[in-house]
Amino acid sequence: MPRKIIIDTDPGQDDAVAILLALASPELEVLGITAVAGNVPLPLTQKNGRTVVELARKDTPVYAGCEAPLKRKLVTAEHVHGKTGLDGIALPDPTHPLQPEHAVDFLIDTLRAHAPGTITLCPLGPLTNIATAFQRAPDIVSRVAEIVLMGGGCFEGGNITPAAEFNIYVDPEAADIVFRSGVPLVVMPLDVTHKALTSRAWVEGMRSLGTPVGQAVASWTDFFERFDTAKYGSEGAPLHDPCVIAYLLEPALFTGRHINVEIETQSPLTLGMTVADWWRVTDRAPNALFMGGVDREGFYRLLTERLGRL
Ligand code: RIB
Ligand code: CA
């Protein structure tokens, strides 16, 4: 029986690869893709979500969600993802329709319509949609099986400020709601995703698939890599969001600890920091499986095999 998931996302080249990985994997049933403002504004993230579904030749429904964080002005990341959010290759405008229902209503209705504990939420961007759904319909919180998200950092620090990772920084109040919700959490922080770097050989392997998906993935990662190479001097692009989907498919690729993680929502200096009690120096209750390691070879083997199916 495939695992039912909802992907909440702000495509974003790495979101796009994560969506393709999920759509290529029969172990997963993607009930819907909910777009949120993040890397680029909502009109672009919802359009990019539809473009990726169309590229995969699937009919997964795509919904538009929140266009701004709960309490703050939207911060975007065109400097990383380009002005379209999917720079790297010119793809035709999608004909795959946008669903009329708001993403938050879709989240609420879908969780209410399915048996408790049967749906996993996979947030790949700021947590605004998820937090808004939890605030509007508290009854759905206990119905969520698990949340597996990309966000935060511990020893790796931040990527948008010295202390904060982008997804959490954009909407720290939303992240605080999710991290305090009591829903079982699996967190893929920068500590893991910065180890999931592409290699030149892998990117060229994607290109040599000779498929539209292979071409797109190679061009996206080429584009996406320039930011991290310039900033960290690393060879390769960190495929942040695909780590979430890879965990669902092969959890043994990852290692981590069940610890307490709380979100800084007050300090201007450390706003959006995930304060991860990795060494358990407090008596704060563990609320997240916080990942620290990944089998890079195994991760890219899985990606290559699955993306080659599309
Ligand atoms: O910090 C990395 C995260 O921010 C990824 O999800 C990327 O897509 C951006 O949303
Ligand atoms: Ca993302």
PDB file of C-alpha atoms and ligand atoms in Angstrom:
ATOM      1  CA  MET A   1       0.000   0.000   0.000  1.00  0.00           C
ATOM      2  CA  PRO A   2       1.723   3.253  -1.081  1.00  0.00           C
ATOM      3  CA  ARG A   3       2.414   5.823   1.635  1.00  0.00           C
ATOM      4  CA  LYS A   4       0.096   8.835   1.251  1.00  0.00           C
ATOM      5  CA  ILE A   5       1.963  12.147   1.273  1.00  0.00           C
ATOM      6  CA  ILE A   6       1.321  15.828   0.623  1.00  0.00           C
ATOM      7  CA  ILE A   7       4.313  17.861  -0.591  1.00  0.00           C
ATOM      8  CA  ASP A   8       4.313  21.505   0.556  1.00  0.00           C
ATOM      9  CA  THR A   9       6.839  23.372  -1.507  1.00  0.00           C
ATOM     10  CA  ASP A  10       8.389  26.599  -2.870  1.00  0.00           C
ATOM     11  CA  PRO A  11      10.041  25.444  -6.148  1.00  0.00           C
ATOM     12  CA  GLY A  12      13.059  26.065  -6.277  1.00  0.00           C
ATOM     13  CA  GLN A  13      15.314  23.753  -8.310  1.00  0.00           C
ATOM     14  CA  ASP A  14      15.914  21.417  -5.369  1.00  0.00           C
ATOM     15  CA  ASP A  15      12.178  21.281  -4.602  1.00  0.00           C
ATOM     16  CA  ALA A  16      11.655  20.332  -8.244  1.00  0.00           C
ATOM     17  CA  VAL A  17      14.061  17.387  -7.984  1.00  0.00           C
ATOM     18  CA  ALA A  18      12.326  16.281  -4.776  1.00  0.00           C
ATOM     19  CA  ILE A  19       8.913  16.392  -6.475  1.00  0.00           C
ATOM     20  CA  LEU A  20      10.244  14.364  -9.432  1.00  0.00           C
ATOM     21  CA  LEU A  21      11.745  11.789  -7.049  1.00  0.00           C
ATOM     22  CA  ALA A  22       8.391  11.408  -5.283  1.00  0.00           C
ATOM     23  CA  LEU A  23       6.416  11.166  -8.539  1.00  0.00           C
ATOM     24  CA  ALA A  24       8.820   8.503  -9.829  1.00  0.00           C
ATOM     25  CA  SER A  25       8.439   6.305  -6.737  1.00  0.00           C
ATOM     26  CA  PRO A  26       5.537   3.828  -6.539  1.00  0.00           C
ATOM     27  CA  GLU A  27       6.026   3.497  -2.770  1.00  0.00           C
ATOM     28  CA  LEU A  28       4.504   6.986  -2.479  1.00  0.00           C
ATOM     29  CA  GLU A  29       1.060   8.311  -3.361  1.00  0.00           C
ATOM     30  CA  VAL A  30       1.300  12.094  -3.730  1.00  0.00           C
ATOM     31  CA  LEU A  31      -2.218  13.255  -2.842  1.00  0.00           C
ATOM     32  CA  GLY A  32      -1.381  16.825  -3.772  1.00  0.00           C
ATOM     33  CA  ILE A  33       1.281  19.470  -4.068  1.00  0.00           C
ATOM     34  CA  THR A  34       0.676  22.664  -2.082  1.00  0.00           C
ATOM     35  CA  ALA A  35       2.673  25.721  -3.088  1.00  0.00           C
ATOM     36  CA  VAL A  36       3.839  28.339  -0.606  1.00  0.00           C
ATOM     37  CA  ALA A  37       5.700  31.636  -1.033  1.00  0.00           C
ATOM     38  CA  GLY A  38       9.399  31.231  -0.312  1.00  0.00           C
ATOM     39  CA  ASN A  39      12.245  31.000  -2.809  1.00  0.00           C
ATOM     40  CA  VAL A  40      10.115  33.151  -5.113  1.00  0.00           C
ATOM     41  CA  PRO A  41       6.616  34.658  -4.698  1.00  0.00           C
ATOM     42  CA  LEU A  42       3.542  32.413  -4.728  1.00  0.00           C
ATOM     43  CA  PRO A  43       2.485  33.046  -8.356  1.00  0.00           C
ATOM     44  CA  LEU A  44       5.832  31.560  -9.392  1.00  0.00           C
ATOM     45  CA  THR A  45       6.008  28.703  -6.868  1.00  0.00           C
ATOM     46  CA  GLN A  46       2.544  27.466  -7.858  1.00  0.00           C
ATOM     47  CA  LYS A  47       3.406  27.803 -11.574  1.00  0.00           C
ATOM     48  CA  ASN A  48       6.731  25.977 -11.042  1.00  0.00           C
ATOM     49  CA  GLY A  49       4.941  23.196  -9.169  1.00  0.00           C
ATOM     50  CA  ARG A  50       2.624  22.702 -12.170  1.00  0.00           C
ATOM     51  CA  THR A  51       5.599  22.791 -14.560  1.00  0.00           C
ATOM     52  CA  VAL A  52       7.343  20.001 -12.658  1.00  0.00           C
ATOM     53  CA  VAL A  53       4.227  17.802 -12.518  1.00  0.00           C
ATOM     54  CA  GLU A  54       3.824  18.284 -16.273  1.00  0.00           C
ATOM     55  CA  LEU A  55       7.520  17.463 -16.884  1.00  0.00           C
ATOM     56  CA  ALA A  56       6.947  14.182 -15.013  1.00  0.00           C
ATOM     57  CA  ARG A  57       3.853  13.552 -17.182  1.00  0.00           C
ATOM     58  CA  LYS A  58       1.639  13.084 -14.102  1.00  0.00           C
ATOM     59  CA  ASP A  59      -1.692  14.635 -13.130  1.00  0.00           C
ATOM     60  CA  THR A  60      -1.041  15.309  -9.450  1.00  0.00           C
ATOM     61  CA  PRO A  61      -3.198  18.239  -8.276  1.00  0.00           C
ATOM     62  CA  VAL A  62      -1.371  21.479  -7.431  1.00  0.00           C
ATOM     63  CA  TYR A  63      -2.808  24.079  -5.031  1.00  0.00           C
ATOM     64  CA  ALA A  64      -1.747  27.639  -4.261  1.00  0.00           C
ATOM     65  CA  GLY A  65      -1.378  28.484  -0.584  1.00  0.00           C
ATOM     66  CA  CYS A  66      -0.138  31.382   1.495  1.00  0.00           C
ATOM     67  CA  GLU A  67       1.540  34.298  -0.264  1.00  0.00           C
ATOM     68  CA  ALA A  68       3.211  35.726   2.856  1.00  0.00           C
ATOM     69  CA  PRO A  69       4.488  34.536   6.254  1.00  0.00           C
ATOM     70  CA  LEU A  70       2.135  34.639   9.269  1.00  0.00           C
ATOM     71  CA  LYS A  71       3.477  37.886  10.692  1.00  0.00           C
ATOM     72  CA  ARG A  72       6.409  39.055   8.611  1.00  0.00           C
ATOM     73  CA  LYS A  73       7.247  40.433   5.200  1.00  0.00           C
ATOM     74  CA  LEU A  74       8.187  37.757   2.668  1.00  0.00           C
ATOM     75  CA  VAL A  75      11.897  37.210   2.119  1.00  0.00           C
ATOM     76  CA  THR A  76      12.731  35.466  -1.177  1.00  0.00           C
ATOM     77  CA  ALA A  77      15.879  33.864  -2.620  1.00  0.00           C
ATOM     78  CA  GLU A  78      16.127  34.845  -6.276  1.00  0.00           C
ATOM     79  CA  HIS A  79      19.875  35.223  -5.704  1.00  0.00           C
ATOM     80  CA  VAL A  80      19.983  31.435  -5.342  1.00  0.00           C
ATOM     81  CA  HIS A  81      17.198  30.182  -7.616  1.00  0.00           C
ATOM     82  CA  GLY A  82      17.007  32.923 -10.260  1.00  0.00           C
ATOM     83  CA  LYS A  83      14.102  35.245 -10.910  1.00  0.00           C
ATOM     84  CA  THR A  84      11.766  32.455 -12.088  1.00  0.00           C
ATOM     85  CA  GLY A  85      12.718  30.173  -9.214  1.00  0.00           C
ATOM     86  CA  LEU A  86      13.490  27.455 -11.770  1.00  0.00           C
ATOM     87  CA  ASP A  87      16.280  29.137 -13.733  1.00  0.00           C
ATOM     88  CA  GLY A  88      18.637  26.857 -15.643  1.00  0.00           C
ATOM     89  CA  ILE A  89      16.460  25.677 -18.471  1.00  0.00           C
ATOM     90  CA  ALA A  90      13.612  27.289 -20.384  1.00  0.00           C
ATOM     91  CA  LEU A  91      10.511  25.108 -19.978  1.00  0.00           C
ATOM     92  CA  PRO A  92       7.147  25.874 -21.599  1.00  0.00           C
ATOM     93  CA  ASP A  93       4.468  27.483 -19.440  1.00  0.00           C
ATOM     94  CA  PRO A  94       2.467  24.671 -17.819  1.00  0.00           C
ATOM     95  CA  THR A  95      -0.938  23.642 -19.160  1.00  0.00           C
ATOM     96  CA  HIS A  96      -1.497  21.515 -16.034  1.00  0.00           C
ATOM     97  CA  PRO A  97      -4.227  23.456 -14.204  1.00  0.00           C
ATOM     98  CA  LEU A  98      -4.034  25.081 -10.789  1.00  0.00           C
ATOM     99  CA  GLN A  99      -6.716  23.696  -8.484  1.00  0.00           C
ATOM    100  CA  PRO A 100      -9.313  26.279  -7.415  1.00  0.00           C
ATOM    101  CA  GLU A 101      -9.209  25.221  -3.730  1.00  0.00           C
ATOM    102  CA  HIS A 102      -6.779  27.103  -1.467  1.00  0.00           C
ATOM    103  CA  ALA A 103      -3.914  24.877  -0.343  1.00  0.00           C
ATOM    104  CA  VAL A 104      -4.786  25.357   3.325  1.00  0.00           C
ATOM    105  CA  ASP A 105      -8.352  24.184   2.702  1.00  0.00           C
ATOM    106  CA  PHE A 106      -6.978  21.204   0.762  1.00  0.00           C
ATOM    107  CA  LEU A 107      -4.711  20.292   3.687  1.00  0.00           C
ATOM    108  CA  ILE A 108      -7.584  20.533   6.183  1.00  0.00           C
ATOM    109  CA  ASP A 109     -10.148  18.728   4.006  1.00  0.00           C
ATOM    110  CA  THR A 110      -7.743  15.942   3.038  1.00  0.00           C
ATOM    111  CA  LEU A 111      -6.577  15.248   6.592  1.00  0.00           C
ATOM    112  CA  ARG A 112     -10.207  15.170   7.765  1.00  0.00           C
ATOM    113  CA  ALA A 113     -11.219  12.860   4.904  1.00  0.00           C
ATOM    114  CA  HIS A 114      -8.540  10.226   5.561  1.00  0.00           C
ATOM    115  CA  ALA A 115      -8.126   7.967   8.583  1.00  0.00           C
ATOM    116  CA  PRO A 116      -5.938   9.447  11.317  1.00  0.00           C
ATOM    117  CA  GLY A 117      -2.264   8.539  10.974  1.00  0.00           C
ATOM    118  CA  THR A 118      -2.405   7.792   7.242  1.00  0.00           C
ATOM    119  CA  ILE A 119      -0.996  11.005   5.738  1.00  0.00           C
ATOM    120  CA  THR A 120       2.611  12.252   5.943  1.00  0.00           C
ATOM    121  CA  LEU A 121       3.285  15.952   5.318  1.00  0.00           C
ATOM    122  CA  CYS A 122       6.513  16.818   3.464  1.00  0.00           C
ATOM    123  CA  PRO A 123       7.252  20.546   3.773  1.00  0.00           C
ATOM    124  CA  LEU A 124      10.132  21.699   1.555  1.00  0.00           C
ATOM    125  CA  GLY A 125       9.782  25.464   2.106  1.00  0.00           C
ATOM    126  CA  PRO A 126       8.599  27.936   4.746  1.00  0.00           C
ATOM    127  CA  LEU A 127       5.992  26.354   7.050  1.00  0.00           C
ATOM    128  CA  THR A 128       3.291  28.977   6.533  1.00  0.00           C
ATOM    129  CA  ASN A 129       0.690  26.689   4.889  1.00  0.00           C
ATOM    130  CA  ILE A 130       1.092  23.967   7.513  1.00  0.00           C
ATOM    131  CA  ALA A 131       0.932  26.356  10.465  1.00  0.00           C
ATOM    132  CA  THR A 132      -2.090  28.160   9.013  1.00  0.00           C
ATOM    133  CA  ALA A 133      -3.922  24.853   8.592  1.00  0.00           C
ATOM    134  CA  PHE A 134      -3.078  23.844  12.188  1.00  0.00           C
ATOM    135  CA  GLN A 135      -4.291  27.212  13.519  1.00  0.00           C
ATOM    136  CA  ARG A 136      -7.515  27.155  11.487  1.00  0.00           C
ATOM    137  CA  ALA A 137      -8.339  23.486  12.213  1.00  0.00           C
ATOM    138  CA  PRO A 138      -6.633  22.227  15.384  1.00  0.00           C
ATOM    139  CA  ASP A 139      -8.481  18.905  15.030  1.00  0.00           C
ATOM    140  CA  ILE A 140      -6.246  17.920  12.089  1.00  0.00           C
ATOM    141  CA  VAL A 141      -2.982  18.060  14.079  1.00  0.00           C
ATOM    142  CA  SER A 142      -3.466  14.652  15.707  1.00  0.00           C
ATOM    143  CA  ARG A 143      -4.485  13.172  12.335  1.00  0.00           C
ATOM    144  CA  VAL A 144      -1.044  13.794  10.769  1.00  0.00           C
ATOM    145  CA  ALA A 145       1.067  10.620  10.755  1.00  0.00           C
ATOM    146  CA  GLU A 146       4.416  12.419  10.536  1.00  0.00           C
ATOM    147  CA  ILE A 147       6.013  15.578   9.221  1.00  0.00           C
ATOM    148  CA  VAL A 148       9.276  15.090   7.316  1.00  0.00           C
ATOM    149  CA  LEU A 149      10.694  18.514   6.500  1.00  0.00           C
ATOM    150  CA  MET A 150      13.782  20.255   5.170  1.00  0.00           C
ATOM    151  CA  GLY A 151      14.865  23.104   7.395  1.00  0.00           C
ATOM    152  CA  GLY A 152      17.138  24.357  10.120  1.00  0.00           C
ATOM    153  CA  GLY A 153      20.731  23.755  11.013  1.00  0.00           C
ATOM    154  CA  CYS A 154      22.889  22.994  14.024  1.00  0.00           C
ATOM    155  CA  PHE A 155      26.665  22.676  13.636  1.00  0.00           C
ATOM    156  CA  GLU A 156      26.306  23.959  10.061  1.00  0.00           C
ATOM    157  CA  GLY A 157      24.883  27.316  11.198  1.00  0.00           C
ATOM    158  CA  GLY A 158      22.634  29.186   8.803  1.00  0.00           C
ATOM    159  CA  ASN A 159      22.505  29.981   5.090  1.00  0.00           C
ATOM    160  CA  ILE A 160      20.405  33.158   5.070  1.00  0.00           C
ATOM    161  CA  THR A 161      21.832  34.576   8.326  1.00  0.00           C
ATOM    162  CA  PRO A 162      24.731  33.252  10.401  1.00  0.00           C
ATOM    163  CA  ALA A 163      22.151  31.562  12.661  1.00  0.00           C
ATOM    164  CA  ALA A 164      19.181  30.627  10.472  1.00  0.00           C
ATOM    165  CA  GLU A 165      18.352  28.412   7.517  1.00  0.00           C
ATOM    166  CA  PHE A 166      16.070  29.941   4.865  1.00  0.00           C
ATOM    167  CA  ASN A 167      12.862  27.879   5.284  1.00  0.00           C
ATOM    168  CA  ILE A 168      12.727  28.526   9.027  1.00  0.00           C
ATOM    169  CA  TYR A 169      13.936  32.135   8.787  1.00  0.00           C
ATOM    170  CA  VAL A 170      11.209  33.190   6.321  1.00  0.00           C
ATOM    171  CA  ASP A 171       8.427  32.249   8.766  1.00  0.00           C
ATOM    172  CA  PRO A 172       9.791  31.513  12.256  1.00  0.00           C
ATOM    173  CA  GLU A 173       6.342  31.828  13.879  1.00  0.00           C
ATOM    174  CA  ALA A 174       5.009  29.148  11.542  1.00  0.00           C
ATOM    175  CA  ALA A 175       7.995  26.928  12.299  1.00  0.00           C
ATOM    176  CA  ASP A 176       7.406  27.431  16.032  1.00  0.00           C
ATOM    177  CA  ILE A 177       3.796  26.243  15.650  1.00  0.00           C
ATOM    178  CA  VAL A 178       4.899  23.144  13.749  1.00  0.00           C
ATOM    179  CA  PHE A 179       7.788  22.270  16.082  1.00  0.00           C
ATOM    180  CA  ARG A 180       5.499  22.652  19.150  1.00  0.00           C
ATOM    181  CA  SER A 181       2.565  20.811  17.522  1.00  0.00           C
ATOM    182  CA  GLY A 182       3.400  17.378  18.942  1.00  0.00           C
ATOM    183  CA  VAL A 183       3.294  15.813  15.464  1.00  0.00           C
ATOM    184  CA  PRO A 184       6.204  13.336  15.034  1.00  0.00           C
ATOM    185  CA  LEU A 185       8.910  15.331  13.202  1.00  0.00           C
ATOM    186  CA  VAL A 186      11.821  14.271  11.042  1.00  0.00           C
ATOM    187  CA  VAL A 187      14.107  17.208  10.237  1.00  0.00           C
ATOM    188  CA  MET A 188      16.610  17.376   7.374  1.00  0.00           C
ATOM    189  CA  PRO A 189      18.834  20.339   8.361  1.00  0.00           C
ATOM    190  CA  LEU A 190      21.780  21.887   6.525  1.00  0.00           C
ATOM    191  CA  ASP A 191      24.008  19.550   8.558  1.00  0.00           C
ATOM    192  CA  VAL A 192      22.747  16.753   6.298  1.00  0.00           C
ATOM    193  CA  THR A 193      21.884  18.548   3.089  1.00  0.00           C
ATOM    194  CA  HIS A 194      25.307  20.165   2.793  1.00  0.00           C
ATOM    195  CA  LYS A 195      26.689  16.617   2.678  1.00  0.00           C
ATOM    196  CA  ALA A 196      24.289  15.659  -0.131  1.00  0.00           C
ATOM    197  CA  LEU A 197      26.332  17.491  -2.758  1.00  0.00           C
ATOM    198  CA  THR A 198      25.994  16.696  -6.449  1.00  0.00           C
ATOM    199  CA  SER A 199      29.113  15.654  -8.340  1.00  0.00           C
ATOM    200  CA  ARG A 200      30.102  16.635 -11.867  1.00  0.00           C
ATOM    201  CA  ALA A 201      29.849  12.959 -12.847  1.00  0.00           C
ATOM    202  CA  TRP A 202      26.331  12.685 -11.460  1.00  0.00           C
ATOM    203  CA  VAL A 203      25.131  15.834 -13.233  1.00  0.00           C
ATOM    204  CA  GLU A 204      26.620  14.604 -16.521  1.00  0.00           C
ATOM    205  CA  GLY A 205      24.978  11.224 -15.853  1.00  0.00           C
ATOM    206  CA  MET A 206      21.634  13.000 -15.600  1.00  0.00           C
ATOM    207  CA  ARG A 207      22.323  14.844 -18.868  1.00  0.00           C
ATOM    208  CA  SER A 208      23.274  11.574 -20.587  1.00  0.00           C
ATOM    209  CA  LEU A 209      19.880  10.049 -19.715  1.00  0.00           C
ATOM    210  CA  GLY A 210      18.787  11.949 -22.826  1.00  0.00           C
ATOM    211  CA  THR A 211      15.324  12.548 -21.392  1.00  0.00           C
ATOM    212  CA  PRO A 212      13.524  15.864 -20.715  1.00  0.00           C
ATOM    213  CA  VAL A 213      13.746  15.077 -16.979  1.00  0.00           C
ATOM    214  CA  GLY A 214      17.475  14.335 -17.193  1.00  0.00           C
ATOM    215  CA  GLN A 215      18.102  17.535 -19.139  1.00  0.00           C
ATOM    216  CA  ALA A 216      16.084  19.620 -16.681  1.00  0.00           C
ATOM    217  CA  VAL A 217      17.691  18.124 -13.557  1.00  0.00           C
ATOM    218  CA  ALA A 218      21.202  18.589 -14.992  1.00  0.00           C
ATOM    219  CA  SER A 219      20.505  22.212 -15.951  1.00  0.00           C
ATOM    220  CA  TRP A 220      18.842  23.027 -12.624  1.00  0.00           C
ATOM    221  CA  THR A 221      21.710  21.615 -10.595  1.00  0.00           C
ATOM    222  CA  ASP A 222      24.258  23.382 -12.786  1.00  0.00           C
ATOM    223  CA  PHE A 223      22.447  26.667 -12.137  1.00  0.00           C
ATOM    224  CA  PHE A 224      21.857  25.976  -8.449  1.00  0.00           C
ATOM    225  CA  GLU A 225      25.501  24.952  -7.843  1.00  0.00           C
ATOM    226  CA  ARG A 226      26.958  28.362  -8.698  1.00  0.00           C
ATOM    227  CA  PHE A 227      25.588  29.902  -5.470  1.00  0.00           C
ATOM    228  CA  ASP A 228      27.059  27.295  -3.118  1.00  0.00           C
ATOM    229  CA  THR A 229      30.345  27.060  -4.999  1.00  0.00           C
ATOM    230  CA  ALA A 230      30.801  30.821  -4.705  1.00  0.00           C
ATOM    231  CA  LYS A 231      29.761  30.867  -1.038  1.00  0.00           C
ATOM    232  CA  TYR A 232      31.259  27.665   0.358  1.00  0.00           C
ATOM    233  CA  GLY A 233      33.843  26.838  -2.280  1.00  0.00           C
ATOM    234  CA  SER A 234      32.160  23.444  -2.488  1.00  0.00           C
ATOM    235  CA  GLU A 235      32.140  21.333  -5.644  1.00  0.00           C
ATOM    236  CA  GLY A 236      28.553  20.480  -6.287  1.00  0.00           C
ATOM    237  CA  ALA A 237      25.137  21.707  -5.275  1.00  0.00           C
ATOM    238  CA  PRO A 238      23.469  20.583  -2.022  1.00  0.00           C
ATOM    239  CA  LEU A 239      20.231  18.832  -2.983  1.00  0.00           C
ATOM    240  CA  HIS A 240      18.419  19.955   0.162  1.00  0.00           C
ATOM    241  CA  ASP A 241      14.788  19.001  -0.480  1.00  0.00           C
ATOM    242  CA  PRO A 242      15.268  15.586  -2.140  1.00  0.00           C
ATOM    243  CA  CYS A 243      16.654  14.402   1.227  1.00  0.00           C
ATOM    244  CA  VAL A 244      13.064  14.533   2.555  1.00  0.00           C
ATOM    245  CA  ILE A 245      11.728  12.187  -0.122  1.00  0.00           C
ATOM    246  CA  ALA A 246      14.800   9.938  -0.029  1.00  0.00           C
ATOM    247  CA  TYR A 247      14.185   9.470   3.716  1.00  0.00           C
ATOM    248  CA  LEU A 248      10.666   8.190   2.992  1.00  0.00           C
ATOM    249  CA  LEU A 249      12.068   5.734   0.454  1.00  0.00           C
ATOM    250  CA  GLU A 250      15.259   4.596   2.238  1.00  0.00           C
ATOM    251  CA  PRO A 251      15.425   5.922   5.830  1.00  0.00           C
ATOM    252  CA  ALA A 252      18.632   3.959   6.448  1.00  0.00           C
ATOM    253  CA  LEU A 253      20.470   6.406   4.192  1.00  0.00           C
ATOM    254  CA  PHE A 254      20.288   8.903   7.059  1.00  0.00           C
ATOM    255  CA  THR A 255      21.502   9.046  10.657  1.00  0.00           C
ATOM    256  CA  GLY A 256      20.368  11.414  13.402  1.00  0.00           C
ATOM    257  CA  ARG A 257      19.185  11.830  16.967  1.00  0.00           C
ATOM    258  CA  HIS A 258      15.770  12.258  18.611  1.00  0.00           C
ATOM    259  CA  ILE A 259      16.294  15.562  20.388  1.00  0.00           C
ATOM    260  CA  ASN A 260      14.598  18.780  21.439  1.00  0.00           C
ATOM    261  CA  VAL A 261      14.512  21.483  18.744  1.00  0.00           C
ATOM    262  CA  GLU A 262      12.985  24.875  19.372  1.00  0.00           C
ATOM    263  CA  ILE A 263      12.710  27.971  17.185  1.00  0.00           C
ATOM    264  CA  GLU A 264      13.996  31.464  17.961  1.00  0.00           C
ATOM    265  CA  THR A 265      11.165  33.911  17.211  1.00  0.00           C
ATOM    266  CA  GLN A 266      12.257  37.007  19.198  1.00  0.00           C
ATOM    267  CA  SER A 267      15.945  37.847  18.817  1.00  0.00           C
ATOM    268  CA  PRO A 268      16.816  40.020  15.792  1.00  0.00           C
ATOM    269  CA  LEU A 269      20.299  38.500  15.894  1.00  0.00           C
ATOM    270  CA  THR A 270      19.283  34.820  15.805  1.00  0.00           C
ATOM    271  CA  LEU A 271      15.727  34.970  14.429  1.00  0.00           C
ATOM    272  CA  GLY A 272      14.722  31.654  12.849  1.00  0.00           C
ATOM    273  CA  MET A 273      17.505  29.652  14.475  1.00  0.00           C
ATOM    274  CA  THR A 274      16.691  26.004  15.181  1.00  0.00           C
ATOM    275  CA  VAL A 275      18.044  25.610  18.709  1.00  0.00           C
ATOM    276  CA  ALA A 276      18.872  21.894  18.577  1.00  0.00           C
ATOM    277  CA  ASP A 277      19.794  20.247  21.872  1.00  0.00           C
ATOM    278  CA  TRP A 278      22.112  17.743  20.140  1.00  0.00           C
ATOM    279  CA  TRP A 279      24.113  17.073  23.347  1.00  0.00           C
ATOM    280  CA  ARG A 280      20.947  16.901  25.495  1.00  0.00           C
ATOM    281  CA  VAL A 281      22.171  19.575  27.903  1.00  0.00           C
ATOM    282  CA  THR A 282      18.597  20.592  28.801  1.00  0.00           C
ATOM    283  CA  ASP A 283      15.624  18.678  30.123  1.00  0.00           C
ATOM    284  CA  ARG A 284      13.461  19.902  27.241  1.00  0.00           C
ATOM    285  CA  ALA A 285      11.466  17.010  25.776  1.00  0.00           C
ATOM    286  CA  PRO A 286      12.706  15.564  22.487  1.00  0.00           C
ATOM    287  CA  ASN A 287      10.320  16.526  19.649  1.00  0.00           C
ATOM    288  CA  ALA A 288      12.271  15.765  16.466  1.00  0.00           C
ATOM    289  CA  LEU A 289      14.429  13.174  14.771  1.00  0.00           C
ATOM    290  CA  PHE A 290      17.137  15.651  13.728  1.00  0.00           C
ATOM    291  CA  MET A 291      19.411  14.263  11.033  1.00  0.00           C
ATOM    292  CA  GLY A 292      23.180  14.679  10.953  1.00  0.00           C
ATOM    293  CA  GLY A 293      24.508  12.204   8.385  1.00  0.00           C
ATOM    294  CA  VAL A 294      23.711  10.845   4.953  1.00  0.00           C
ATOM    295  CA  ASP A 295      25.112   8.063   2.750  1.00  0.00           C
ATOM    296  CA  ARG A 296      25.911  10.321  -0.211  1.00  0.00           C
ATOM    297  CA  GLU A 297      26.622   7.445  -2.621  1.00  0.00           C
ATOM    298  CA  GLY A 298      23.419   5.662  -1.714  1.00  0.00           C
ATOM    299  CA  PHE A 299      21.427   8.889  -1.978  1.00  0.00           C
ATOM    300  CA  TYR A 300      22.630   9.587  -5.514  1.00  0.00           C
ATOM    301  CA  ARG A 301      22.226   5.936  -6.521  1.00  0.00           C
ATOM    302  CA  LEU A 302      18.551   6.184  -5.481  1.00  0.00           C
ATOM    303  CA  LEU A 303      18.085   9.504  -7.275  1.00  0.00           C
ATOM    304  CA  THR A 304      19.653   8.215 -10.503  1.00  0.00           C
ATOM    305  CA  GLU A 305      17.595   5.020 -10.522  1.00  0.00           C
ATOM    306  CA  ARG A 306      14.296   6.786  -9.804  1.00  0.00           C
ATOM    307  CA  LEU A 307      14.734   9.822 -12.038  1.00  0.00           C
ATOM    308  CA  GLY A 308      15.732   7.450 -14.824  1.00  0.00           C
ATOM    309  CA  ARG A 309      12.218   6.022 -14.689  1.00  0.00           C
ATOM    310  CA  LEU A 310      10.547   9.292 -15.754  1.00  0.00           C
TER     311      LEU A 310
HETATM  312  O1  RIB B   1      17.765  26.463   2.860  1.00  0.00           O
HETATM  313  C1  RIB B   1      17.430  25.561   1.825  1.00  0.00           C
HETATM  314  C2  RIB B   1      15.959  25.537   1.624  1.00  0.00           C
HETATM  315  O2  RIB B   1      15.528  26.842   1.239  1.00  0.00           O
HETATM  316  C3  RIB B   1      15.534  24.613   0.466  1.00  0.00           C
HETATM  317  O3  RIB B   1      14.251  24.115   0.732  1.00  0.00           O
HETATM  318  C4  RIB B   1      15.499  25.541  -0.708  1.00  0.00           C
HETATM  319  O4  RIB B   1      14.585  25.110  -1.713  1.00  0.00           O
HETATM  320  C5  RIB B   1      14.971  26.802  -0.065  1.00  0.00           C
HETATM  321  O5  RIB B   1      13.555  26.689   0.027  1.00  0.00           O
HETATM  322 CA    CA B   2      12.440  24.498  -0.884  1.00  0.00          CA
END
